[in-house]
Coordinates of C-alpha atoms and ligand atoms in Angstrom, one line a residue:
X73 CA -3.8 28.8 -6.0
X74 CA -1.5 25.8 -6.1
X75 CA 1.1 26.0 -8.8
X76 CA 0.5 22.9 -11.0
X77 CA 3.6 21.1 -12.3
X78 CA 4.1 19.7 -16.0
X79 CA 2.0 16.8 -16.2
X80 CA 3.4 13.9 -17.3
X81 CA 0.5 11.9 -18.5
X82 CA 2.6 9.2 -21.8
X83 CA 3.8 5.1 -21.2
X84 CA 6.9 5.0 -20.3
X85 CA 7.5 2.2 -22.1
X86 CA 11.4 0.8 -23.5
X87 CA 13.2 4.4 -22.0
X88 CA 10.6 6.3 -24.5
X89 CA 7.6 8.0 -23.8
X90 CA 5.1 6.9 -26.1
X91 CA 1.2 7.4 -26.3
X92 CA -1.4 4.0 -25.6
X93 CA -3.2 1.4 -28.0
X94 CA -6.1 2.3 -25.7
X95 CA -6.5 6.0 -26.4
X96 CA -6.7 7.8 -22.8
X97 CA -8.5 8.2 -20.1
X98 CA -9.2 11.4 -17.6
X99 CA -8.2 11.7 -13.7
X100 CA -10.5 14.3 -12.0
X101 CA -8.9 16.8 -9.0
X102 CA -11.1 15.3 -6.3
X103 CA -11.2 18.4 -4.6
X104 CA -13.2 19.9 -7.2
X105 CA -14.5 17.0 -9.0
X106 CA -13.2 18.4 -12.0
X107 CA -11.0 17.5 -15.0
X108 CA -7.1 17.5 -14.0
X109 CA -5.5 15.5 -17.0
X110 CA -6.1 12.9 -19.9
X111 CA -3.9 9.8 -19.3
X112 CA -2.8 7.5 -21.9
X113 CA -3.8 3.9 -21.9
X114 CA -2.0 1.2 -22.4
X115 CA -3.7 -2.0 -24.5
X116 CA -2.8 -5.4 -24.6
X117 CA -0.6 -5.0 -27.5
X118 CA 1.8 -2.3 -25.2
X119 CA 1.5 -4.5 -22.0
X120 CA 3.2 -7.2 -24.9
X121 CA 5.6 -5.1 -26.0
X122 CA 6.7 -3.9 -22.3
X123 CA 6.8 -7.5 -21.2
X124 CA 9.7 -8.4 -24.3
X125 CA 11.7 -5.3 -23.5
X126 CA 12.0 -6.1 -19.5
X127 CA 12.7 -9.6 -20.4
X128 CA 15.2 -8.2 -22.5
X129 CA 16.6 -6.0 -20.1
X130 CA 16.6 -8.7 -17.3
X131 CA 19.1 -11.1 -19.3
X132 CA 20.7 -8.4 -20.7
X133 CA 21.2 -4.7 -19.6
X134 CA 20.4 -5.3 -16.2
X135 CA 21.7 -8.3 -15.6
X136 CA 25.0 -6.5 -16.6
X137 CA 24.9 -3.9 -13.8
X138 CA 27.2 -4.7 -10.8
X139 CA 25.4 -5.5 -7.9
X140 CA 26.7 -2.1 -6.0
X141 CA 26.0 -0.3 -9.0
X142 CA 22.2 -1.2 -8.6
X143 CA 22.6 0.6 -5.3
X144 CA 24.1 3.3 -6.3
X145 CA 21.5 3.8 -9.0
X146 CA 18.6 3.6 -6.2
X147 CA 20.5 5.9 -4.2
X148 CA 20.9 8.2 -7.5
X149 CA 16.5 7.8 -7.7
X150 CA 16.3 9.0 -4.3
X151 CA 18.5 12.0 -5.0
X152 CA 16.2 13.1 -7.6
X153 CA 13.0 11.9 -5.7
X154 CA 14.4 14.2 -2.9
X155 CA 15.0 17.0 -5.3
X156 CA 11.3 16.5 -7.3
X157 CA 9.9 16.3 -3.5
X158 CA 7.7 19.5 -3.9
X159 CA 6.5 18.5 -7.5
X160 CA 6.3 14.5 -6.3
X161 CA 3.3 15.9 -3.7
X162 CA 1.5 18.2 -5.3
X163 CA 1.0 15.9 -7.7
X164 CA -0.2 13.4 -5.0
X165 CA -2.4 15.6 -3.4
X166 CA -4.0 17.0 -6.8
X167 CA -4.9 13.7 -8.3
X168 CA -5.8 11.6 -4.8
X169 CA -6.7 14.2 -2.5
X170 CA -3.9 13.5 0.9
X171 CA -3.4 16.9 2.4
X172 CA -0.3 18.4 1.1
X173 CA 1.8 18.5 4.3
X174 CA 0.9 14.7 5.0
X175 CA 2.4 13.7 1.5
X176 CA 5.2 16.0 1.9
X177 CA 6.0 14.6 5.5
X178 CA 5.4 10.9 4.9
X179 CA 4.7 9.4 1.1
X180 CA 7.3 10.9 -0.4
X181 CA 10.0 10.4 2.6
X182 CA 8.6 6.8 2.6
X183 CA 9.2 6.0 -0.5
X184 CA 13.1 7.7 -0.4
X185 CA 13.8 5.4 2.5
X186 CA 12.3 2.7 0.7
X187 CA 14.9 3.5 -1.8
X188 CA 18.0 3.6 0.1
X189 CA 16.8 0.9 2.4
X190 CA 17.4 -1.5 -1.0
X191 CA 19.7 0.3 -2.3
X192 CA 22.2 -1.0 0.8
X193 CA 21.0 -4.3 0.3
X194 CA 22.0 -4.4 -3.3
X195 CA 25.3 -5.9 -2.6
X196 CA 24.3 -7.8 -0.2
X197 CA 21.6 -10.7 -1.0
X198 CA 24.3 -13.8 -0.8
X199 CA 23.1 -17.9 -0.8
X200 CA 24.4 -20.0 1.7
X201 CA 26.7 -22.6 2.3
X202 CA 25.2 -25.9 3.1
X203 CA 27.0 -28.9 4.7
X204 CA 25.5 -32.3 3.3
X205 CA 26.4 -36.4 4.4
X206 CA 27.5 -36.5 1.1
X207 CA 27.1 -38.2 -2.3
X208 CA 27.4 -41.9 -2.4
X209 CA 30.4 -41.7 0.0
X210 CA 32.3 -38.7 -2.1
X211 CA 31.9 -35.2 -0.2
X212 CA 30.0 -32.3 -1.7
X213 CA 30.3 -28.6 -1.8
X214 CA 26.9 -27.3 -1.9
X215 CA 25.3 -24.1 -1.8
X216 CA 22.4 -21.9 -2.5
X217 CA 22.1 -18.8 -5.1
X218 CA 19.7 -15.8 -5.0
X219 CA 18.2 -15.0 -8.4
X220 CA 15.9 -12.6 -9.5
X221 CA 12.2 -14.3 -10.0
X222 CA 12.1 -12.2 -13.5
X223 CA 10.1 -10.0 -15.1
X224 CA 7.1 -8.4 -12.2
X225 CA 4.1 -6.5 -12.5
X226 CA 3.6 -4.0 -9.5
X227 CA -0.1 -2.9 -9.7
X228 CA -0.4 -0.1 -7.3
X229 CA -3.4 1.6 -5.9
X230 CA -4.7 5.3 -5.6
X231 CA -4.3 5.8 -2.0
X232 CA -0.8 6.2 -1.5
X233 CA 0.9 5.3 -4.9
X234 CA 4.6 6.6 -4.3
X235 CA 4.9 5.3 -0.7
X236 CA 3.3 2.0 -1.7
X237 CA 5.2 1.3 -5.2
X238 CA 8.6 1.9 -3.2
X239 CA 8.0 -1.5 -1.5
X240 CA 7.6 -3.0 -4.9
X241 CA 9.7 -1.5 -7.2
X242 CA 13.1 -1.0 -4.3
X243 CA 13.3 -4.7 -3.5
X244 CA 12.5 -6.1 -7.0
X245 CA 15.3 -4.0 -8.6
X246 CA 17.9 -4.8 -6.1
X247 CA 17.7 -8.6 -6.6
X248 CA 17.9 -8.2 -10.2
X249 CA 14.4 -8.2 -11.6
X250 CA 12.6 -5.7 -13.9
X251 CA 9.6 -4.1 -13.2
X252 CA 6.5 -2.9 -14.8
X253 CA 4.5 -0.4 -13.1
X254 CA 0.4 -0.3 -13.7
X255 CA -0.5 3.0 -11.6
X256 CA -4.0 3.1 -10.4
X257 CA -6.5 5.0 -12.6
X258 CA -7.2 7.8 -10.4
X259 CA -3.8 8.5 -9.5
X260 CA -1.4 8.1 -11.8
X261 CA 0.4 11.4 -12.2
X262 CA 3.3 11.3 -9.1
X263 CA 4.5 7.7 -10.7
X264 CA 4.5 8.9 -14.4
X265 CA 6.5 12.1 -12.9
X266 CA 8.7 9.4 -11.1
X267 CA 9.4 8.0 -14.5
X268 CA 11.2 10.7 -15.7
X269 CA 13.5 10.7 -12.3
X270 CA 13.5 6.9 -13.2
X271 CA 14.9 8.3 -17.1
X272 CA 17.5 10.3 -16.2
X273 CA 18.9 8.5 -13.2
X274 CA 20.4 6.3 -15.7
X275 CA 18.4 2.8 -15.3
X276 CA 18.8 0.7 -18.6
X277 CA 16.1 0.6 -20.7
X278 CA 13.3 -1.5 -20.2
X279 CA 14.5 -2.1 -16.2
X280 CA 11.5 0.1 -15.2
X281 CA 8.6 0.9 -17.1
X282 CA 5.2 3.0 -16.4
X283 CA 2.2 1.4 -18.1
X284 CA -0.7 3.3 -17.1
X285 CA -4.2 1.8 -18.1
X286 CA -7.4 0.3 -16.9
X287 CA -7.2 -2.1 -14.5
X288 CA -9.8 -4.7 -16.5
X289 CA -7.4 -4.1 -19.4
X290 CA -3.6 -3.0 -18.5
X291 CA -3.8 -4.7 -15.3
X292 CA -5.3 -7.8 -16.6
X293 CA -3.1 -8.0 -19.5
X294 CA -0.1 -8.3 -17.0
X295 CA -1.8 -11.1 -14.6
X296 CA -2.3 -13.0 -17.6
X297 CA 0.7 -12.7 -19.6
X298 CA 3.0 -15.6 -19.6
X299 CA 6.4 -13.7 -19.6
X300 CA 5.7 -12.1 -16.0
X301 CA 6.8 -14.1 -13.4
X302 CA 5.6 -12.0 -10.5
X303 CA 2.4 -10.0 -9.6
X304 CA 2.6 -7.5 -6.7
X305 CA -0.2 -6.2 -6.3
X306 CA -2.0 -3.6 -3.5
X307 CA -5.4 -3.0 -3.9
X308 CA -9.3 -4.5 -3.6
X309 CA -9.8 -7.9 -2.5
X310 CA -12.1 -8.5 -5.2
X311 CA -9.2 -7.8 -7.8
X312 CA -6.5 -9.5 -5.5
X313 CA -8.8 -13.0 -6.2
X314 CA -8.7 -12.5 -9.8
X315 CA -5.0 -11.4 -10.5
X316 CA -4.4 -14.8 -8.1
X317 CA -6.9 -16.9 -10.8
X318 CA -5.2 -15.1 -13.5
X319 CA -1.5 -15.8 -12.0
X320 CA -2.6 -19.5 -12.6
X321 CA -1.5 -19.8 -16.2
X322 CA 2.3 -19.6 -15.6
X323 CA 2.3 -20.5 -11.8
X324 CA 3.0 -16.5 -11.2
X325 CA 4.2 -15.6 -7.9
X326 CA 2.2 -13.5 -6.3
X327 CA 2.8 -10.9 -3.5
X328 CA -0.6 -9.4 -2.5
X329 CA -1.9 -6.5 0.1
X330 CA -5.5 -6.4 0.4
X331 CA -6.5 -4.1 3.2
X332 CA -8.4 -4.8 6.5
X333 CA -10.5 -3.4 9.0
X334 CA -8.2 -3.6 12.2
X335 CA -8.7 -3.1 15.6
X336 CA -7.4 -1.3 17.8
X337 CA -7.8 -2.4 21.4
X338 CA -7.8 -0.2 24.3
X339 CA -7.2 -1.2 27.7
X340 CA -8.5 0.3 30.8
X341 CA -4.7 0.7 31.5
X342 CA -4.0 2.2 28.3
X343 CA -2.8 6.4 28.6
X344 CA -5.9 7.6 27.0
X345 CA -4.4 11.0 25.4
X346 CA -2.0 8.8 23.6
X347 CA -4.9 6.9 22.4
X348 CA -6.6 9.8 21.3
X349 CA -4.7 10.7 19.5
X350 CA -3.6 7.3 18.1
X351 CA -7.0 6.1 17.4
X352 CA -8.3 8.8 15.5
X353 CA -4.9 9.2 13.2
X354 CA -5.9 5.4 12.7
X355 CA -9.2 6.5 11.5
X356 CA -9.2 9.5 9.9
X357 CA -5.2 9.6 8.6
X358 CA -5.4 10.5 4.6
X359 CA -9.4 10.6 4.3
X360 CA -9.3 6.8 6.0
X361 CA -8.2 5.4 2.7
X362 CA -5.7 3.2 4.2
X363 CA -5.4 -0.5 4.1
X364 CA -4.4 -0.3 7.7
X365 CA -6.9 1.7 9.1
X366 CA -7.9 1.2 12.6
X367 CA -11.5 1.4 12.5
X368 CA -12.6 -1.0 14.8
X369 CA -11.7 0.8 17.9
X370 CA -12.5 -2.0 20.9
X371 CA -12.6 0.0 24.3
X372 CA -12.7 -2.0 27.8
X373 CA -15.9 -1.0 28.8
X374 CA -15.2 0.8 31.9
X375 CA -13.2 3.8 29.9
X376 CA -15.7 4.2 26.9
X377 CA -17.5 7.0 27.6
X378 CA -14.0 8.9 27.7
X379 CA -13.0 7.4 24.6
X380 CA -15.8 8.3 23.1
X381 CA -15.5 11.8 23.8
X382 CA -12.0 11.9 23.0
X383 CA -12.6 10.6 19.4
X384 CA -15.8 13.2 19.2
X385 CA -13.3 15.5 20.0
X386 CA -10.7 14.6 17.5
X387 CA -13.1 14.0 14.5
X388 CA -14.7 17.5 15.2
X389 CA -10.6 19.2 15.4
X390 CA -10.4 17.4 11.9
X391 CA -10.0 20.3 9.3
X392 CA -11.8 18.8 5.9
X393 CA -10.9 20.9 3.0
X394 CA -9.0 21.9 0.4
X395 CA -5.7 19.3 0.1
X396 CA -3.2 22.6 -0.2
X397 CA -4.4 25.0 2.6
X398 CA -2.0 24.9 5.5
X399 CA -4.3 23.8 8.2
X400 CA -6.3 20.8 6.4
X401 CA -6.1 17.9 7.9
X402 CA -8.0 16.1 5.9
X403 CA -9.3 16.3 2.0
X404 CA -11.7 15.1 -0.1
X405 CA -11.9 11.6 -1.0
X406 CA -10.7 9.9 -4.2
X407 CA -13.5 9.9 -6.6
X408 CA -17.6 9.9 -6.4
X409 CA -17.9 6.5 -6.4
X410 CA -15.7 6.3 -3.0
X411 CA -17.4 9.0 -1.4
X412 CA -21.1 7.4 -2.6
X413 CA -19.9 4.3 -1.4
X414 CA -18.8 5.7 2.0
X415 CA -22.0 7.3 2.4
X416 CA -23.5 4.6 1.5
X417 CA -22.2 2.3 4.5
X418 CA -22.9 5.1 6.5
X419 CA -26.1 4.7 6.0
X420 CA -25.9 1.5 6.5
X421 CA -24.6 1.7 10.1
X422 CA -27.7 4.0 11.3
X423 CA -29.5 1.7 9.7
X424 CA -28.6 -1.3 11.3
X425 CA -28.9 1.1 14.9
X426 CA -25.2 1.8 15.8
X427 CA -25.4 5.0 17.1
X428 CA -23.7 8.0 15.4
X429 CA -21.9 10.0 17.5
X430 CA -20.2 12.5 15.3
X431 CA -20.0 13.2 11.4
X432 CA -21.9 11.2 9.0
X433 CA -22.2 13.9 6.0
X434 CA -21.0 15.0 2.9
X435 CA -19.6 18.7 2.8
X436 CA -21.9 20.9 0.5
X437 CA -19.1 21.7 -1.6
X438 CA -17.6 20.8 -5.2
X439 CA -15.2 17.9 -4.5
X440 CA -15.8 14.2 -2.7
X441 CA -15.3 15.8 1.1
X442 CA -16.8 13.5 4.0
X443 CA -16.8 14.2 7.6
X444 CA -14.9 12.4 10.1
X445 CA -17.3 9.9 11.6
X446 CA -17.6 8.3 15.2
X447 CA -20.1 5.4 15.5
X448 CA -20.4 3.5 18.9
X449 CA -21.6 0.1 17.5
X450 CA -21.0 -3.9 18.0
X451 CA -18.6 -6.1 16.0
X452 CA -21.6 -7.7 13.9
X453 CA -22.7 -4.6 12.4
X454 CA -21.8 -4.0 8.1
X455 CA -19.6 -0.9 9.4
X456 CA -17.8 -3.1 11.5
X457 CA -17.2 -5.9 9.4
X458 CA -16.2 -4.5 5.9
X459 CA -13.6 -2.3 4.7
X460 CA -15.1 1.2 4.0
X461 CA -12.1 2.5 3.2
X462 CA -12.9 6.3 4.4
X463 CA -13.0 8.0 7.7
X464 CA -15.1 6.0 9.9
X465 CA -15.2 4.4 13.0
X466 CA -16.9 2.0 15.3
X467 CA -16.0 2.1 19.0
X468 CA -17.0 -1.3 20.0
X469 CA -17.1 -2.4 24.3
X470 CA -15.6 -4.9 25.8
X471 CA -15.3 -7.0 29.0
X472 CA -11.9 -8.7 29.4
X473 CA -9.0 -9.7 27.7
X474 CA -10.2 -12.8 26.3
X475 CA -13.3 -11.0 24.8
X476 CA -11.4 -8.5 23.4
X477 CA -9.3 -10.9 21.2
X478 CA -12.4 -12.9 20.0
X479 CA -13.8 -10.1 19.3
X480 CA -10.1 -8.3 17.5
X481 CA -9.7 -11.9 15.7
X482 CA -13.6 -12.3 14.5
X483 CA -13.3 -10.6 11.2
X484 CA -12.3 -11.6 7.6
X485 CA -9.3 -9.3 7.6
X486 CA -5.8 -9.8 9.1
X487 CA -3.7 -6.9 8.2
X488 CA -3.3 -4.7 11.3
X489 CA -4.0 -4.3 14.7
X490 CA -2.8 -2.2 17.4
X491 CA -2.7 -3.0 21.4
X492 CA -2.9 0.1 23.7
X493 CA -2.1 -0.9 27.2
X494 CA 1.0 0.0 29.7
X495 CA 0.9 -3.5 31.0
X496 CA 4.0 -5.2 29.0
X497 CA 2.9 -8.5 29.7
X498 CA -0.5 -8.0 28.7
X499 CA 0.8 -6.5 25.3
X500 CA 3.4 -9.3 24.2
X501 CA 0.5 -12.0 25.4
X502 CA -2.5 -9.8 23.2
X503 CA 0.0 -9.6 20.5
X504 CA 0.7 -13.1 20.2
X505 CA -3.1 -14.2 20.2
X506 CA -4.4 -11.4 17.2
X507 CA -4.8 -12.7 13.8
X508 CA -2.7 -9.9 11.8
X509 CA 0.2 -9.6 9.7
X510 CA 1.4 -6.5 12.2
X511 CA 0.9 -5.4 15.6
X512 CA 1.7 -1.9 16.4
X513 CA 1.6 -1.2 20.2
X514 CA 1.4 2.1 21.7
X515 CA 1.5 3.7 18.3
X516 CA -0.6 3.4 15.0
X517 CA 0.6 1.1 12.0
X518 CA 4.4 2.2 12.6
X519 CA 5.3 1.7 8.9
X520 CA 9.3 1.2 8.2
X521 CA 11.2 0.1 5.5
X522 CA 13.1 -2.9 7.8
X523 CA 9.8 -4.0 9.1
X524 CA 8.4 -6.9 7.1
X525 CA 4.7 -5.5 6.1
X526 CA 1.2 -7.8 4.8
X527 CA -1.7 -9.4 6.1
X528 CA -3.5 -13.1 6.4
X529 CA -6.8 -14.4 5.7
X530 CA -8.6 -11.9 3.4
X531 CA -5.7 -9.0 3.7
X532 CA -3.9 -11.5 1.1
X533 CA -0.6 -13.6 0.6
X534 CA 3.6 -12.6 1.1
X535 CA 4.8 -9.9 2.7
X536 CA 6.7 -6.6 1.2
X537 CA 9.7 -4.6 3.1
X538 CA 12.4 -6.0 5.2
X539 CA 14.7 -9.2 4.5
X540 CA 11.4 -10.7 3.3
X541 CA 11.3 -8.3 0.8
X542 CA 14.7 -9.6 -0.9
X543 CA 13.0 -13.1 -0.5
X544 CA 9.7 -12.2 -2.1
X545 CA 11.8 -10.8 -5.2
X546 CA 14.0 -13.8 -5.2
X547 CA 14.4 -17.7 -6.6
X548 CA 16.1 -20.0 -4.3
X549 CA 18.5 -22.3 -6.7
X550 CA 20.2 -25.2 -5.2
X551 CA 23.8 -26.0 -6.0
X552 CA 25.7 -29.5 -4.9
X553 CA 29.1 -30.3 -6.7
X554 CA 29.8 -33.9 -5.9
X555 CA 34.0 -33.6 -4.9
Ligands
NAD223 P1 -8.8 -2.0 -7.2 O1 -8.3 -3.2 -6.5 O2 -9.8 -2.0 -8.2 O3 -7.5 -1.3 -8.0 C1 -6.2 -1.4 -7.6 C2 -5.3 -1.5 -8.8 O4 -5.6 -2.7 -9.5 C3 -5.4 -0.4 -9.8 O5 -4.2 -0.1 -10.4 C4 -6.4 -1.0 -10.8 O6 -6.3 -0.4 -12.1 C5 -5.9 -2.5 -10.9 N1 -6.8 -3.4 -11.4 C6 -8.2 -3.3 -11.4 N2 -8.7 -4.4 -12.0 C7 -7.7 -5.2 -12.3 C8 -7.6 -6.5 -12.9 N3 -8.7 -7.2 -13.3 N4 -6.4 -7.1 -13.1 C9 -5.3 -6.4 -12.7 N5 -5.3 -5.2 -12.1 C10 -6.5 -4.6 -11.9 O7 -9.1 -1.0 -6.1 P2 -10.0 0.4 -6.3 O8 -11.1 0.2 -7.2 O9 -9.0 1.4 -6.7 O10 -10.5 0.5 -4.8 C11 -11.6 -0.3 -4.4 C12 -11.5 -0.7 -3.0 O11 -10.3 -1.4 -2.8 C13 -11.4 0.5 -2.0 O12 -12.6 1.0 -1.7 C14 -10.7 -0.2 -0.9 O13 -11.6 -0.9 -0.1 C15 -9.8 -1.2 -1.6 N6 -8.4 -0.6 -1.7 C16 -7.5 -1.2 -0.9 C17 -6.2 -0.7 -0.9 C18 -5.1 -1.2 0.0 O14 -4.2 -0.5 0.3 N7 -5.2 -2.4 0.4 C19 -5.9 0.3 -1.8 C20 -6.9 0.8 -2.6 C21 -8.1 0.3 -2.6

């Protein structure tokens, strides 16, 4: 039985919690596809209100705190983050359905790092001095300033919302701006818990706020609204479009992480128990819903029988169950709709004659459980070309180097990709050539904090973490004084 926390299920909305214009709405467990909490909703009228109170707080309160102070006050969050840890992934696992351990061992950690990552920077983000020919003969003294872009919308998804609203919410607070948080529908409860730690670390009112909502409502109300300055949004690439159209209005920035469907290339000299190992974590890491999932696993075609096995091998180790039992390894997914719609491109695959090597069903239980699934397929196929956003694969041959780039770069997507060879020239040259925001070689979607993170083409626009991070959340303003 696992021992559920307080919910925490209000808008946290001007350092108050406060129920939503919209009524509620309910998150199911996904485990057991039952009932787990009734959510409030926020309307247009709260987003309104929430947008005057940050842009309150970002000429005023905020603007106010000392730039170290900012640090120390995202070092304070990750104290309490750290301290909430147990309660932070319970609630992760309960509402989204990641495997207990995995949120205990990664999401929350990420988002800590995330934290105190920033919070070092907070002192830190200077302009530059910049020598000029000067100003009709008289010399200048110009430079550059760093200013916050203003009041921004993170809009966060279900499939890892701590780890993924730390890249948003760290880097926006530390150059100044205020932040309004839209959790995603089906997993709101870990960021509505993380407004309390948010509460009693001691941020000023109105420099964070928690709007839960639906996204055609909440989330639309914030794209459109005139006083945000900044969308950062994770999520579908349908949505990503529209909160781009909607951004139109005020000329919104816009930072936005859409997913993928990258490769992962393996190379006839590549150490095959590493990619084993690799490949299926790729695949079948938290249920597959992962913008970075590897699930276009191109094998030279002299090793693919092996690697074939080896995944078969990995996806049948796979223990699919219930997210709090010790030895899970994987758990249900998010909702029915995900699990339909999985199913439903699994289907699709047979259909269009890849060959199913392993998995391919539901689990005849209560609760959204698929099986790890191995296809061995070609690049053309549905299964290979759209994100399914669950845990399967399609091991696809190659022939040579040059195929296996074409083949890597002939998708919609540029998120990830990741090269498995031994040959270090081979790996800087393939790296160079992918279409893909990252590159991970030898290892899996190495996520960091100091590692710039985002995608091209249909993954989306900007980039989150690292330096770029401080320049996605910042203005560039241009001084000259004529001497
Ligand atoms: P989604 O894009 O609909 O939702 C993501 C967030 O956007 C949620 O908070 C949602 O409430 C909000 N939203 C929805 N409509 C909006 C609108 N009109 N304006 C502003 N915000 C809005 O994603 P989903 O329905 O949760 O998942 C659908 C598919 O998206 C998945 O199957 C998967 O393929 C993809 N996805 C990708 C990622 C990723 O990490 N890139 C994460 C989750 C889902």
């Amino acid at each position: 039985m696992v021992d559920v926390p307080t919910l925490t299920t209000e808008l946290f909305l001007d350092g108050a919690w406060s129920p939503g214009g919209a009524g509620t709405f309910t998150t199911l467990n996904p485990a057991t596809g039952e009932p787990l909490a009734q959510i409030a909703a926020a309307n247009e009228a709260d987003v309104d209100r929430a947008v005057q109170v940050a842009t309150t707080a970002l000429r005023g309160d905020w603007a106010a705190v000392p730039p170290s102070q900012k640090g120390a006050l995202l070092h304070r969050l990750a104290d309490l983050v750290e301290r909430d840890a147990q309660t932070l992934a319970t609630l992760e696992s309960l509402d989204m359905g990641v495997p207990l351990g995995f949120a205990t061992a990664m999401f929350v950690p990420n988002l800590v790092a995330s934290l105190r990552y920033y919070a070092g920077w907070a002192d830190k983000i200077n302009g530059e001095l910049v020598a000029t020919d000067g100003y009709f003969g008289a010399p200048t003294h110009a430079y550059t300033r760093r200013e916050p872009v203003g009041v921004i919308a993170a809009i966060v998804p279900w499939n890892a919302p701590l780890m993924i609203l730390g890249w948003k919410l760290a880097p926006a607070l530390v150059s100044g701006n205020t932040v309004i948080i839209k959790p995603a529908e089906d997993a709101s409860l870990s960021i509505l818990h993380l407004g309390k730690l948010i509460a009693e670390a001691g941020f000023p009112a109105g420099t964070v706020q928690v709007l839960p909502g639906i996204g055609a409502m909440t989330g639309e109300a914030l794209a459109v609204h005139p006083g945000v300055q900044k969308v950062s949004f994770t999520g579908s690439t349908e949505v990503g479009r529209r909160i781009l159209r909607n951004s139109a209005g005020n000329f919104k920035r816009t930072t936005l992480e859409l997913g993928g469907k990258s490769p992962q290339i393996v190379f006839a000299d590549a150490d095959l128990e590493s990619v084993i190992k690799g490949a299926a974590m790729g695949v079948f890491f938290n249920q597959g819903e992962v913008c970075a999932a590897g699930t276009r696993i191109l094998v030279h075609r002299t090793i693919i029988d092996d690697v074939l096995e080896g995944l078969r091998g990995a996806a049948e180790a796979q223990v699919v169950g219930d997210p709090f039992a010790p030895e899970t390894t994987m758990g249900p997914l998010v909702n029915r709709a995900q699990r339909d719609r999985v199913l439903g491109y699994i289907e699709r695959g047979r259909g269009e004659g890849a060959t199913l090597v392993t998995g391919g069903t539901a689990l005849d239980r209560k609760g959204f459980f698929v099986t790890p699934t191995v296809f061995r397929g070609t690049n053309d196929l549905t299964i290979a070309r759209e994100e399914i956003f669950g845990p399967v694969g399609t091991v696809i041959p190659f022939d040579d180097d040059a195929e296996a780039i074409a083949l890597a770069n002939d998708n919609d997507y540029a998120l990830a990709a990741t090269v498995w060879t031994r040959d270090l020239a081979r790996a800087h040259t393939v790296s160079a050539a992918l279409h893909a925001g990252a590159i991970g070689v030898n290892g899996w979607s190495p996520l960091a904090p100091q590692l710039p993170w985002g995608g091209n083409k249909a993954s989306g626009i900007g980039r989150e973490l690292g330096y770029e991070g401080i320049l996605a959340n910042t203005e560039t303003k241009t001084v000259t004084v004529v001497l």
